[in-house]
């Protein structure tokens, strides 16, 4: 651990370099690195090269790696630390449609006055270029103060996060030796609530399935065939409806194997967050959590598994009425997983369950749409407590250990392929409008984000 | 009953007038009376007027009645019979799209050589102008032989059957006194199988419902809200899946009230039809009837009620996957009714059933799509036995009493509003391609159809 005077100097250096840092971020934001749009393929590469140049300029051994999709930027500092740390972010951005809802061109960034202070307005400002640059500016200040980069850093910046990361797993497998670290730092999340820093220590996993039930080889008239011919929609409704009992408990055999109750520590931590479920649900026109009676709402959404039907279609659903017995019906179903639930076992149990409802005259077909275990970080690693303290010192409020109901696939991939936990720390806010027109990132998030990493580096190096 | 020599003379007259009768049908078929297409409004009226002119020329007191939609043609012969009989058909036709699949212009009728003899090819040839004209030609031959029309006939020819008959019920109510008869003859059905005449003596009723379940005021992310927010698709799947138990029995309380087992007579008659369920289902890629074990397939489709989901939609059902919790889900549901099942009671039971599955944070909305009781004719009326005998004599095979799994709303309306049963006799065939390109009507159906009505009239007048 460096002496406190070193940290003070780094923080002062960040303060002195604020305008220059904002200028660099603007330059980065001007590159329209939309990864889903083939027309922007060259721009994505340009963003990778810009970033690689920045890192090389700081003294990292940095390289742009080709993949079958968009490039990976990998950089490392010299060895000599106590444990290697991997820093992850992504330099690609979401598309900008509908363009006419933007108040300014999405790739012409500017500082504007927001509701609670100045904001950087541009596509990618919060997701994830602004967050990624909080790392880079912390490294830069460290280098300027100490004359050398923090030792044993590995940086991995991806260009396909907004298009499903198809190259990530193969790349991690192919470069496992050079990328393996003792812990990953991921900067792609938000503050818990305005001004309160957070470390996400658990994420739910996901099993996605599409199921298609087929009956007759054409749509049938329900007068001529009703009573004789199987109805694929009814088969599907019965199979999917039976996934939950009347108490909302999921009925698949073995489904809850591996689900773990919250530790007392996390229960108390989450309790202390003062989550107001009625307010949260009220924003979308709802009132009452539907989970098990007596369970805390955050437990329901962060620590309990789910079974959901995400889409269903079959027969005639337009205006008016057609008395059709449809040839097929289909649904998309997903399970959010927690603890050590096994995606493969749950997928198999789901398929077995559905098959039990399919009569002789119907066929059923399944399509896999992703599967990942939940990520539950080992918070007994002292790095968590150190980072928590560092964040608390920067933001003036204790950092919260929180969960996330969604998946952040990269955290699962790091665990699966590289065997390492992730510390998810980010400085976004609920009103950042990521993926939407007029995305912004608070200047305060950018500035205090870089300062947060400087403090965490000081604690961990 | 007229003497047999009178019938022989009428049949000879029909034989002698065959070419002229075909010529009149061709003239009728040239009028493109497509009732759903506003551009053909004038043609629909022209067809009504053509028909009215034909009937007036035969000595009927005939009139074209305006309605808010297309006209009704009503005609009557002089009184003096033993019981008034109402004859129903419709002079409007289906649209002709896709036109390029027709082998000749749909309103330029011609006699062509079909697989099993000459056919009349044109839109409306079988549905229903050719069938309707079997009545008219029988009346004409009778008039020419006897010098007067059969007494106490009421004719009602509709111009909106192919567009849902919106004016029929109001018209029946407004003209109940002049239209009420002791029995209706409806010519809009088919032979049971090639060459075997049939009288349809029971039709299933129908209850149609659309149900919409709404949750949040927008689609939600299943990571952020899954476990907290209700999922309208799951609510709907559970409610609709629970409509049937694992044996296929419908679970609504009181649902089977009024369902009656087949009489021994009908059971034997239907048994004698030699219906081959495997062959019937095989045509659409299916194998085995799904109804109750031990029940005959025709019983399942003609005498048992059903609950079907005709359409369902909710969430994301396109390519790929979206982990969305949808704001709403909707389904179209229908029940086919038999015996004395009460549509209003079943609709109410369905709505109560669904409401029991809707959690506090969801709303449910129902839309009514039609409701009608089953029609079960009183075959102890001697007219049924007489018509059966008359048909058997014409076709050389015993006429079958059959059921129909679908509804023919006019039969229900006659019962509901005019209190009379219907005898449904028609001469269409499975390969007539009604509602499709290249519709045809066998010349044999037209000729023997008119002869059948001559025999039935002779028996009943």
PDB file of N, CA and C in Angstrom, chain A residues 28 31 33-34 43-49 51 64-65 70-73 89-93 127-129 132 157-161:
ATOM      1  N   UNK A  28     -12.811  10.913 -27.360  1.00  0.00           N
ATOM      2  CA  UNK A  28     -13.217   9.493 -27.424  1.00  0.00           C
ATOM      3  C   UNK A  28     -14.695   9.392 -27.847  1.00  0.00           C
ATOM      4  N   UNK A  31     -16.012   9.487 -31.556  1.00  0.00           N
ATOM      5  CA  UNK A  31     -15.886   8.333 -32.470  1.00  0.00           C
ATOM      6  C   UNK A  31     -17.167   7.501 -32.365  1.00  0.00           C
ATOM      7  N   UNK A  33     -18.662   4.636 -32.337  1.00  0.00           N
ATOM      8  CA  UNK A  33     -18.310   3.208 -32.320  1.00  0.00           C
ATOM      9  C   UNK A  33     -19.518   2.322 -32.008  1.00  0.00           C
ATOM     10  N   UNK A  34     -20.506   2.356 -32.909  1.00  0.00           N
ATOM     11  CA  UNK A  34     -21.732   1.570 -32.735  1.00  0.00           C
ATOM     12  C   UNK A  34     -21.467   0.137 -33.209  1.00  0.00           C
ATOM     13  N   UNK A  43     -15.355   2.678 -37.504  1.00  0.00           N
ATOM     14  CA  UNK A  43     -15.350   3.567 -36.338  1.00  0.00           C
ATOM     15  C   UNK A  43     -15.048   2.799 -35.055  1.00  0.00           C
ATOM     16  N   UNK A  44     -15.562   1.578 -34.988  1.00  0.00           N
ATOM     17  CA  UNK A  44     -15.301   0.760 -33.798  1.00  0.00           C
ATOM     18  C   UNK A  44     -13.791   0.504 -33.702  1.00  0.00           C
ATOM     19  N   UNK A  45     -13.190   0.151 -34.841  1.00  0.00           N
ATOM     20  CA  UNK A  45     -11.745  -0.072 -34.825  1.00  0.00           C
ATOM     21  C   UNK A  45     -10.993   1.215 -34.463  1.00  0.00           C
ATOM     22  N   UNK A  46     -11.477   2.328 -34.981  1.00  0.00           N
ATOM     23  CA  UNK A  46     -10.820   3.596 -34.689  1.00  0.00           C
ATOM     24  C   UNK A  46     -10.853   3.889 -33.178  1.00  0.00           C
ATOM     25  N   UNK A  47     -11.979   3.551 -32.539  1.00  0.00           N
ATOM     26  CA  UNK A  47     -12.084   3.756 -31.088  1.00  0.00           C
ATOM     27  C   UNK A  47     -11.086   2.860 -30.354  1.00  0.00           C
ATOM     28  N   UNK A  48     -10.960   1.620 -30.840  1.00  0.00           N
ATOM     29  CA  UNK A  48     -10.002   0.689 -30.220  1.00  0.00           C
ATOM     30  C   UNK A  48      -8.588   1.241 -30.341  1.00  0.00           C
ATOM     31  N   UNK A  49      -8.279   1.773 -31.519  1.00  0.00           N
ATOM     32  CA  UNK A  49      -6.913   2.267 -31.745  1.00  0.00           C
ATOM     33  C   UNK A  49      -6.642   3.540 -30.944  1.00  0.00           C
ATOM     34  N   UNK A  51      -7.951   4.245 -28.080  1.00  0.00           N
ATOM     35  CA  UNK A  51      -7.777   3.820 -26.693  1.00  0.00           C
ATOM     36  C   UNK A  51      -6.410   3.176 -26.494  1.00  0.00           C
ATOM     37  N   UNK A  64      -4.039  -3.909 -29.908  1.00  0.00           N
ATOM     38  CA  UNK A  64      -5.375  -4.163 -30.437  1.00  0.00           C
ATOM     39  C   UNK A  64      -5.376  -5.578 -31.010  1.00  0.00           C
ATOM     40  N   UNK A  65      -6.229  -6.448 -30.456  1.00  0.00           N
ATOM     41  CA  UNK A  65      -6.312  -7.832 -30.932  1.00  0.00           C
ATOM     42  C   UNK A  65      -7.505  -7.974 -31.871  1.00  0.00           C
ATOM     43  N   UNK A  70     -15.451  -7.421 -33.451  1.00  0.00           N
ATOM     44  CA  UNK A  70     -14.708  -6.178 -33.250  1.00  0.00           C
ATOM     45  C   UNK A  70     -13.491  -6.447 -32.368  1.00  0.00           C
ATOM     46  N   UNK A  71     -12.492  -5.558 -32.415  1.00  0.00           N
ATOM     47  CA  UNK A  71     -11.233  -5.838 -31.692  1.00  0.00           C
ATOM     48  C   UNK A  71     -11.362  -5.763 -30.166  1.00  0.00           C
ATOM     49  N   UNK A  72     -10.428  -6.418 -29.509  1.00  0.00           N
ATOM     50  CA  UNK A  72     -10.221  -6.302 -28.067  1.00  0.00           C
ATOM     51  C   UNK A  72      -8.967  -5.452 -27.859  1.00  0.00           C
ATOM     52  N   UNK A  73      -9.047  -4.562 -26.887  1.00  0.00           N
ATOM     53  CA  UNK A  73      -7.849  -3.825 -26.503  1.00  0.00           C
ATOM     54  C   UNK A  73      -7.333  -4.458 -25.208  1.00  0.00           C
ATOM     55  N   UNK A  89     -13.804  -2.776 -19.279  1.00  0.00           N
ATOM     56  CA  UNK A  89     -14.837  -1.823 -19.718  1.00  0.00           C
ATOM     57  C   UNK A  89     -15.093  -2.083 -21.191  1.00  0.00           C
ATOM     58  N   UNK A  90     -16.026  -1.333 -21.775  1.00  0.00           N
ATOM     59  CA  UNK A  90     -16.233  -1.531 -23.222  1.00  0.00           C
ATOM     60  C   UNK A  90     -16.289  -0.176 -23.925  1.00  0.00           C
ATOM     61  N   UNK A  91     -15.697  -0.158 -25.110  1.00  0.00           N
ATOM     62  CA  UNK A  91     -15.584   1.104 -25.851  1.00  0.00           C
ATOM     63  C   UNK A  91     -16.599   1.213 -26.976  1.00  0.00           C
ATOM     64  N   UNK A  92     -17.454   0.185 -27.151  1.00  0.00           N
ATOM     65  CA  UNK A  92     -18.509   0.307 -28.160  1.00  0.00           C
ATOM     66  C   UNK A  92     -19.738   0.932 -27.516  1.00  0.00           C
ATOM     67  N   UNK A  93     -20.640   1.442 -28.338  1.00  0.00           N
ATOM     68  CA  UNK A  93     -21.835   2.138 -27.830  1.00  0.00           C
ATOM     69  C   UNK A  93     -23.079   1.614 -28.538  1.00  0.00           C
ATOM     70  N   UNK A 127     -22.272   4.946 -20.834  1.00  0.00           N
ATOM     71  CA  UNK A 127     -22.243   3.504 -21.169  1.00  0.00           C
ATOM     72  C   UNK A 127     -21.431   3.272 -22.432  1.00  0.00           C
ATOM     73  N   UNK A 128     -20.126   3.122 -22.349  1.00  0.00           N
ATOM     74  CA  UNK A 128     -19.377   2.946 -21.118  1.00  0.00           C
ATOM     75  C   UNK A 128     -18.087   3.750 -21.217  1.00  0.00           C
ATOM     76  N   UNK A 129     -18.049   4.661 -22.222  1.00  0.00           N
ATOM     77  CA  UNK A 129     -16.768   5.356 -22.417  1.00  0.00           C
ATOM     78  C   UNK A 129     -16.389   6.227 -21.221  1.00  0.00           C
ATOM     79  N   UNK A 132     -15.262   3.926 -18.396  1.00  0.00           N
ATOM     80  CA  UNK A 132     -13.967   3.312 -18.740  1.00  0.00           C
ATOM     81  C   UNK A 132     -12.828   4.327 -18.541  1.00  0.00           C
ATOM     82  N   UNK A 157     -10.466  -4.133 -22.747  1.00  0.00           N
ATOM     83  CA  UNK A 157     -11.561  -3.269 -23.190  1.00  0.00           C
ATOM     84  C   UNK A 157     -12.177  -3.871 -24.453  1.00  0.00           C
ATOM     85  N   UNK A 158     -13.472  -4.098 -24.363  1.00  0.00           N
ATOM     86  CA  UNK A 158     -14.189  -4.859 -25.386  1.00  0.00           C
ATOM     87  C   UNK A 158     -14.940  -3.918 -26.325  1.00  0.00           C
ATOM     88  N   UNK A 159     -15.139  -4.365 -27.565  1.00  0.00           N
ATOM     89  CA  UNK A 159     -15.874  -3.558 -28.546  1.00  0.00           C
ATOM     90  C   UNK A 159     -17.169  -4.199 -29.018  1.00  0.00           C
ATOM     91  N   UNK A 160     -17.668  -5.181 -28.256  1.00  0.00           N
ATOM     92  CA  UNK A 160     -18.884  -5.893 -28.697  1.00  0.00           C
ATOM     93  C   UNK A 160     -19.911  -6.019 -27.579  1.00  0.00           C
ATOM     94  N   UNK A 161     -19.749  -5.263 -26.501  1.00  0.00           N
ATOM     95  CA  UNK A 161     -20.636  -5.477 -25.369  1.00  0.00           C
ATOM     96  C   UNK A 161     -22.083  -5.181 -25.735  1.00  0.00           C
TER      97      UNK A 161
END
